[in-house]
Amino acid sequence: MNQELVEICLRVRDIEATLDFYTNLFDFEVASRREFPENRFDLIYLNSPGSSVQIELTYNYDAEPYNVGDGFSHLGVTVSDLEKMHEVCKASAYETGDLRGLTGGTPTYFFVTDPDGYRIEVKRAK
């Protein structure tokens, strides 16, 4: 049996701020947007360049704030220029961590936090 990971769902509170984060900071593209006002939710699917996995943003109208669980850690993306992306994220309004290396050596990653508190690990592409 063949299997393929096709989507990851994130529940979000401010859809416009979240779309700004993923489309302007990371160049994700909106693949589709489905609105269900009668059921009080919207679904927005994002494509990441070079990946077949989509992020499904679920926006439930009037939802209470979500708690990012302690079992979930982060999403990961790779970039061709880690230092440049770090500077872009630091200049943004989003919480951005320091460049780090796994053993304190050459920096290979950093974390940035989206508007809903989900952490994104930004890694140097190999």
JSON list of C-alpha atoms in Angstrom, two decimals, residues 4-120:
[
{"chain": "A", "resi": 4, "resn": "GLU", "atom": "CA", "xyz": [1.75, 9.99, 1.00]},
{"chain": "A", "resi": 5, "resn": "LEU", "atom": "CA", "xyz": [1.43, 12.82, 3.51]},
{"chain": "A", "resi": 6, "resn": "VAL", "atom": "CA", "xyz": [-0.82, 15.36, 1.76]},
{"chain": "A", "resi": 7, "resn": "GLU", "atom": "CA", "xyz": [-1.82, 17.99, 4.33]},
{"chain": "A", "resi": 8, "resn": "ILE", "atom": "CA", "xyz": [-1.30, 19.40, 7.77]},
{"chain": "A", "resi": 9, "resn": "CYS", "atom": "CA", "xyz": [-4.19, 21.24, 9.42]},
{"chain": "A", "resi": 10, "resn": "LEU", "atom": "CA", "xyz": [-3.70, 24.29, 11.63]},
{"chain": "A", "resi": 11, "resn": "ARG", "atom": "CA", "xyz": [-6.60, 25.99, 13.38]},
{"chain": "A", "resi": 12, "resn": "VAL", "atom": "CA", "xyz": [-6.17, 29.75, 13.25]},
{"chain": "A", "resi": 13, "resn": "ARG", "atom": "CA", "xyz": [-7.82, 32.77, 14.89]},
{"chain": "A", "resi": 14, "resn": "ASP", "atom": "CA", "xyz": [-6.91, 35.62, 12.52]},
{"chain": "A", "resi": 15, "resn": "ILE", "atom": "CA", "xyz": [-7.02, 34.30, 8.98]},
{"chain": "A", "resi": 16, "resn": "GLU", "atom": "CA", "xyz": [-5.71, 37.46, 7.33]},
{"chain": "A", "resi": 17, "resn": "ALA", "atom": "CA", "xyz": [-2.69, 37.73, 9.66]},
{"chain": "A", "resi": 18, "resn": "THR", "atom": "CA", "xyz": [-1.97, 34.03, 9.16]},
{"chain": "A", "resi": 19, "resn": "LEU", "atom": "CA", "xyz": [-2.25, 34.31, 5.37]},
{"chain": "A", "resi": 20, "resn": "ASP", "atom": "CA", "xyz": [0.11, 37.29, 5.46]},
{"chain": "A", "resi": 21, "resn": "PHE", "atom": "CA", "xyz": [2.64, 35.25, 7.45]},
{"chain": "A", "resi": 22, "resn": "TYR", "atom": "CA", "xyz": [2.66, 32.22, 5.16]},
{"chain": "A", "resi": 23, "resn": "THR", "atom": "CA", "xyz": [2.25, 33.96, 1.79]},
{"chain": "A", "resi": 24, "resn": "ASN", "atom": "CA", "xyz": [4.46, 37.02, 2.30]},
{"chain": "A", "resi": 25, "resn": "LEU", "atom": "CA", "xyz": [7.15, 35.68, 4.61]},
{"chain": "A", "resi": 26, "resn": "PHE", "atom": "CA", "xyz": [7.44, 32.16, 3.16]},
{"chain": "A", "resi": 27, "resn": "ASP", "atom": "CA", "xyz": [6.03, 32.45, -0.39]},
{"chain": "A", "resi": 28, "resn": "PHE", "atom": "CA", "xyz": [3.31, 29.84, 0.16]},
{"chain": "A", "resi": 29, "resn": "GLU", "atom": "CA", "xyz": [0.51, 30.14, -2.39]},
{"chain": "A", "resi": 30, "resn": "VAL", "atom": "CA", "xyz": [-3.23, 29.88, -1.78]},
{"chain": "A", "resi": 31, "resn": "ALA", "atom": "CA", "xyz": [-4.30, 26.74, -3.65]},
{"chain": "A", "resi": 32, "resn": "SER", "atom": "CA", "xyz": [-7.96, 27.06, -2.74]},
{"chain": "A", "resi": 33, "resn": "ARG", "atom": "CA", "xyz": [-10.27, 28.82, -0.37]},
{"chain": "A", "resi": 34, "resn": "ARG", "atom": "CA", "xyz": [-13.63, 27.40, 0.64]},
{"chain": "A", "resi": 35, "resn": "GLU", "atom": "CA", "xyz": [-16.01, 29.40, 2.79]},
{"chain": "A", "resi": 36, "resn": "PHE", "atom": "CA", "xyz": [-18.84, 27.82, 4.76]},
{"chain": "A", "resi": 37, "resn": "PRO", "atom": "CA", "xyz": [-20.61, 30.74, 6.46]},
{"chain": "A", "resi": 38, "resn": "GLU", "atom": "CA", "xyz": [-23.68, 28.64, 7.21]},
{"chain": "A", "resi": 39, "resn": "ASN", "atom": "CA", "xyz": [-21.43, 26.31, 9.25]},
{"chain": "A", "resi": 40, "resn": "ARG", "atom": "CA", "xyz": [-19.27, 29.19, 10.55]},
{"chain": "A", "resi": 41, "resn": "PHE", "atom": "CA", "xyz": [-15.88, 28.10, 9.22]},
{"chain": "A", "resi": 42, "resn": "ASP", "atom": "CA", "xyz": [-13.52, 28.61, 6.26]},
{"chain": "A", "resi": 43, "resn": "LEU", "atom": "CA", "xyz": [-10.81, 26.36, 4.84]},
{"chain": "A", "resi": 44, "resn": "ILE", "atom": "CA", "xyz": [-7.77, 27.75, 3.07]},
{"chain": "A", "resi": 45, "resn": "TYR", "atom": "CA", "xyz": [-5.23, 25.39, 1.48]},
{"chain": "A", "resi": 46, "resn": "LEU", "atom": "CA", "xyz": [-1.66, 26.59, 1.00]},
{"chain": "A", "resi": 47, "resn": "ASN", "atom": "CA", "xyz": [0.97, 25.12, -1.31]},
{"chain": "A", "resi": 48, "resn": "SER", "atom": "CA", "xyz": [4.63, 25.34, -0.44]},
{"chain": "A", "resi": 49, "resn": "PRO", "atom": "CA", "xyz": [6.89, 25.78, -3.47]},
{"chain": "A", "resi": 50, "resn": "GLY", "atom": "CA", "xyz": [8.62, 22.48, -4.21]},
{"chain": "A", "resi": 51, "resn": "SER", "atom": "CA", "xyz": [6.40, 20.36, -1.95]},
{"chain": "A", "resi": 52, "resn": "SER", "atom": "CA", "xyz": [3.26, 18.31, -2.49]},
{"chain": "A", "resi": 53, "resn": "VAL", "atom": "CA", "xyz": [2.20, 18.71, 1.16]},
{"chain": "A", "resi": 54, "resn": "GLN", "atom": "CA", "xyz": [-0.41, 21.40, 1.77]},
{"chain": "A", "resi": 55, "resn": "ILE", "atom": "CA", "xyz": [-1.16, 23.35, 4.92]},
{"chain": "A", "resi": 56, "resn": "GLU", "atom": "CA", "xyz": [-4.89, 23.51, 5.61]},
{"chain": "A", "resi": 57, "resn": "LEU", "atom": "CA", "xyz": [-5.78, 26.61, 7.59]},
{"chain": "A", "resi": 58, "resn": "THR", "atom": "CA", "xyz": [-9.09, 26.11, 9.39]},
{"chain": "A", "resi": 59, "resn": "TYR", "atom": "CA", "xyz": [-10.75, 29.31, 10.52]},
{"chain": "A", "resi": 60, "resn": "ASN", "atom": "CA", "xyz": [-13.69, 28.72, 12.86]},
{"chain": "A", "resi": 61, "resn": "TYR", "atom": "CA", "xyz": [-15.77, 31.87, 13.29]},
{"chain": "A", "resi": 62, "resn": "ASP", "atom": "CA", "xyz": [-15.91, 33.16, 16.86]},
{"chain": "A", "resi": 63, "resn": "ALA", "atom": "CA", "xyz": [-13.61, 30.45, 18.23]},
{"chain": "A", "resi": 64, "resn": "GLU", "atom": "CA", "xyz": [-11.91, 30.87, 21.57]},
{"chain": "A", "resi": 65, "resn": "PRO", "atom": "CA", "xyz": [-8.10, 31.14, 21.47]},
{"chain": "A", "resi": 66, "resn": "TYR", "atom": "CA", "xyz": [-6.41, 27.84, 20.67]},
{"chain": "A", "resi": 67, "resn": "ASN", "atom": "CA", "xyz": [-3.72, 26.32, 22.84]},
{"chain": "A", "resi": 68, "resn": "VAL", "atom": "CA", "xyz": [-0.79, 24.90, 20.91]},
{"chain": "A", "resi": 69, "resn": "GLY", "atom": "CA", "xyz": [-0.45, 21.49, 22.56]},
{"chain": "A", "resi": 70, "resn": "ASP", "atom": "CA", "xyz": [2.69, 20.30, 24.28]},
{"chain": "A", "resi": 71, "resn": "GLY", "atom": "CA", "xyz": [2.77, 17.26, 21.99]},
{"chain": "A", "resi": 72, "resn": "PHE", "atom": "CA", "xyz": [3.09, 19.42, 18.87]},
{"chain": "A", "resi": 73, "resn": "SER", "atom": "CA", "xyz": [6.47, 21.04, 18.37]},
{"chain": "A", "resi": 74, "resn": "HIS", "atom": "CA", "xyz": [6.77, 22.78, 15.00]},
{"chain": "A", "resi": 75, "resn": "LEU", "atom": "CA", "xyz": [6.59, 22.76, 11.22]},
{"chain": "A", "resi": 76, "resn": "GLY", "atom": "CA", "xyz": [9.82, 22.83, 9.22]},
{"chain": "A", "resi": 77, "resn": "VAL", "atom": "CA", "xyz": [10.77, 24.56, 5.98]},
{"chain": "A", "resi": 78, "resn": "THR", "atom": "CA", "xyz": [14.08, 24.78, 4.15]},
{"chain": "A", "resi": 79, "resn": "VAL", "atom": "CA", "xyz": [15.50, 27.88, 2.51]},
{"chain": "A", "resi": 80, "resn": "SER", "atom": "CA", "xyz": [18.42, 28.38, 0.16]},
{"chain": "A", "resi": 81, "resn": "ASP", "atom": "CA", "xyz": [19.79, 31.41, 2.06]},
{"chain": "A", "resi": 82, "resn": "LEU", "atom": "CA", "xyz": [19.34, 30.92, 5.80]},
{"chain": "A", "resi": 83, "resn": "GLU", "atom": "CA", "xyz": [21.04, 34.16, 6.86]},
{"chain": "A", "resi": 84, "resn": "LYS", "atom": "CA", "xyz": [18.97, 36.27, 4.46]},
{"chain": "A", "resi": 85, "resn": "MET", "atom": "CA", "xyz": [15.72, 34.63, 5.60]},
{"chain": "A", "resi": 86, "resn": "HIS", "atom": "CA", "xyz": [16.74, 35.19, 9.22]},
{"chain": "A", "resi": 87, "resn": "GLU", "atom": "CA", "xyz": [17.18, 38.91, 8.53]},
{"chain": "A", "resi": 88, "resn": "VAL", "atom": "CA", "xyz": [13.79, 39.05, 6.76]},
{"chain": "A", "resi": 89, "resn": "CYS", "atom": "CA", "xyz": [12.08, 37.38, 9.72]},
{"chain": "A", "resi": 90, "resn": "LYS", "atom": "CA", "xyz": [13.88, 39.56, 12.28]},
{"chain": "A", "resi": 91, "resn": "ALA", "atom": "CA", "xyz": [12.72, 42.68, 10.39]},
{"chain": "A", "resi": 92, "resn": "SER", "atom": "CA", "xyz": [9.13, 41.43, 10.47]},
{"chain": "A", "resi": 93, "resn": "ALA", "atom": "CA", "xyz": [6.67, 41.70, 13.34]},
{"chain": "A", "resi": 94, "resn": "TYR", "atom": "CA", "xyz": [7.03, 37.98, 14.10]},
{"chain": "A", "resi": 95, "resn": "GLU", "atom": "CA", "xyz": [8.94, 36.52, 17.04]},
{"chain": "A", "resi": 96, "resn": "THR", "atom": "CA", "xyz": [12.24, 35.26, 15.60]},
{"chain": "A", "resi": 97, "resn": "GLY", "atom": "CA", "xyz": [14.90, 33.26, 17.43]},
{"chain": "A", "resi": 98, "resn": "ASP", "atom": "CA", "xyz": [18.65, 33.32, 16.99]},
{"chain": "A", "resi": 99, "resn": "LEU", "atom": "CA", "xyz": [20.52, 31.37, 14.34]},
{"chain": "A", "resi": 100, "resn": "ARG", "atom": "CA", "xyz": [21.64, 28.05, 15.86]},
{"chain": "A", "resi": 101, "resn": "GLY", "atom": "CA", "xyz": [23.59, 24.91, 15.09]},
{"chain": "A", "resi": 102, "resn": "LEU", "atom": "CA", "xyz": [22.83, 21.52, 16.60]},
{"chain": "A", "resi": 103, "resn": "THR", "atom": "CA", "xyz": [26.17, 21.24, 18.39]},
{"chain": "A", "resi": 104, "resn": "GLY", "atom": "CA", "xyz": [26.95, 24.94, 18.62]},
{"chain": "A", "resi": 105, "resn": "GLY", "atom": "CA", "xyz": [28.78, 24.87, 15.29]},
{"chain": "A", "resi": 106, "resn": "THR", "atom": "CA", "xyz": [27.80, 26.48, 12.03]},
{"chain": "A", "resi": 107, "resn": "PRO", "atom": "CA", "xyz": [24.22, 27.80, 12.20]},
{"chain": "A", "resi": 108, "resn": "THR", "atom": "CA", "xyz": [21.79, 25.53, 10.37]},
{"chain": "A", "resi": 109, "resn": "TYR", "atom": "CA", "xyz": [18.38, 26.71, 11.63]},
{"chain": "A", "resi": 110, "resn": "PHE", "atom": "CA", "xyz": [16.26, 29.21, 13.55]},
{"chain": "A", "resi": 111, "resn": "PHE", "atom": "CA", "xyz": [12.64, 29.41, 14.69]},
{"chain": "A", "resi": 112, "resn": "VAL", "atom": "CA", "xyz": [9.96, 31.98, 13.87]},
{"chain": "A", "resi": 113, "resn": "THR", "atom": "CA", "xyz": [6.47, 32.02, 15.41]},
{"chain": "A", "resi": 114, "resn": "ASP", "atom": "CA", "xyz": [3.31, 32.59, 13.36]},
{"chain": "A", "resi": 115, "resn": "PRO", "atom": "CA", "xyz": [0.36, 34.73, 14.56]},
{"chain": "A", "resi": 116, "resn": "ASP", "atom": "CA", "xyz": [-1.30, 31.74, 16.27]},
{"chain": "A", "resi": 117, "resn": "GLY", "atom": "CA", "xyz": [1.78, 30.62, 18.18]},
{"chain": "A", "resi": 118, "resn": "TYR", "atom": "CA", "xyz": [2.83, 27.80, 15.83]},
{"chain": "A", "resi": 119, "resn": "ARG", "atom": "CA", "xyz": [6.60, 27.62, 15.54]},
{"chain": "A", "resi": 120, "resn": "ILE", "atom": "CA", "xyz": [8.29, 27.23, 12.17]}
]
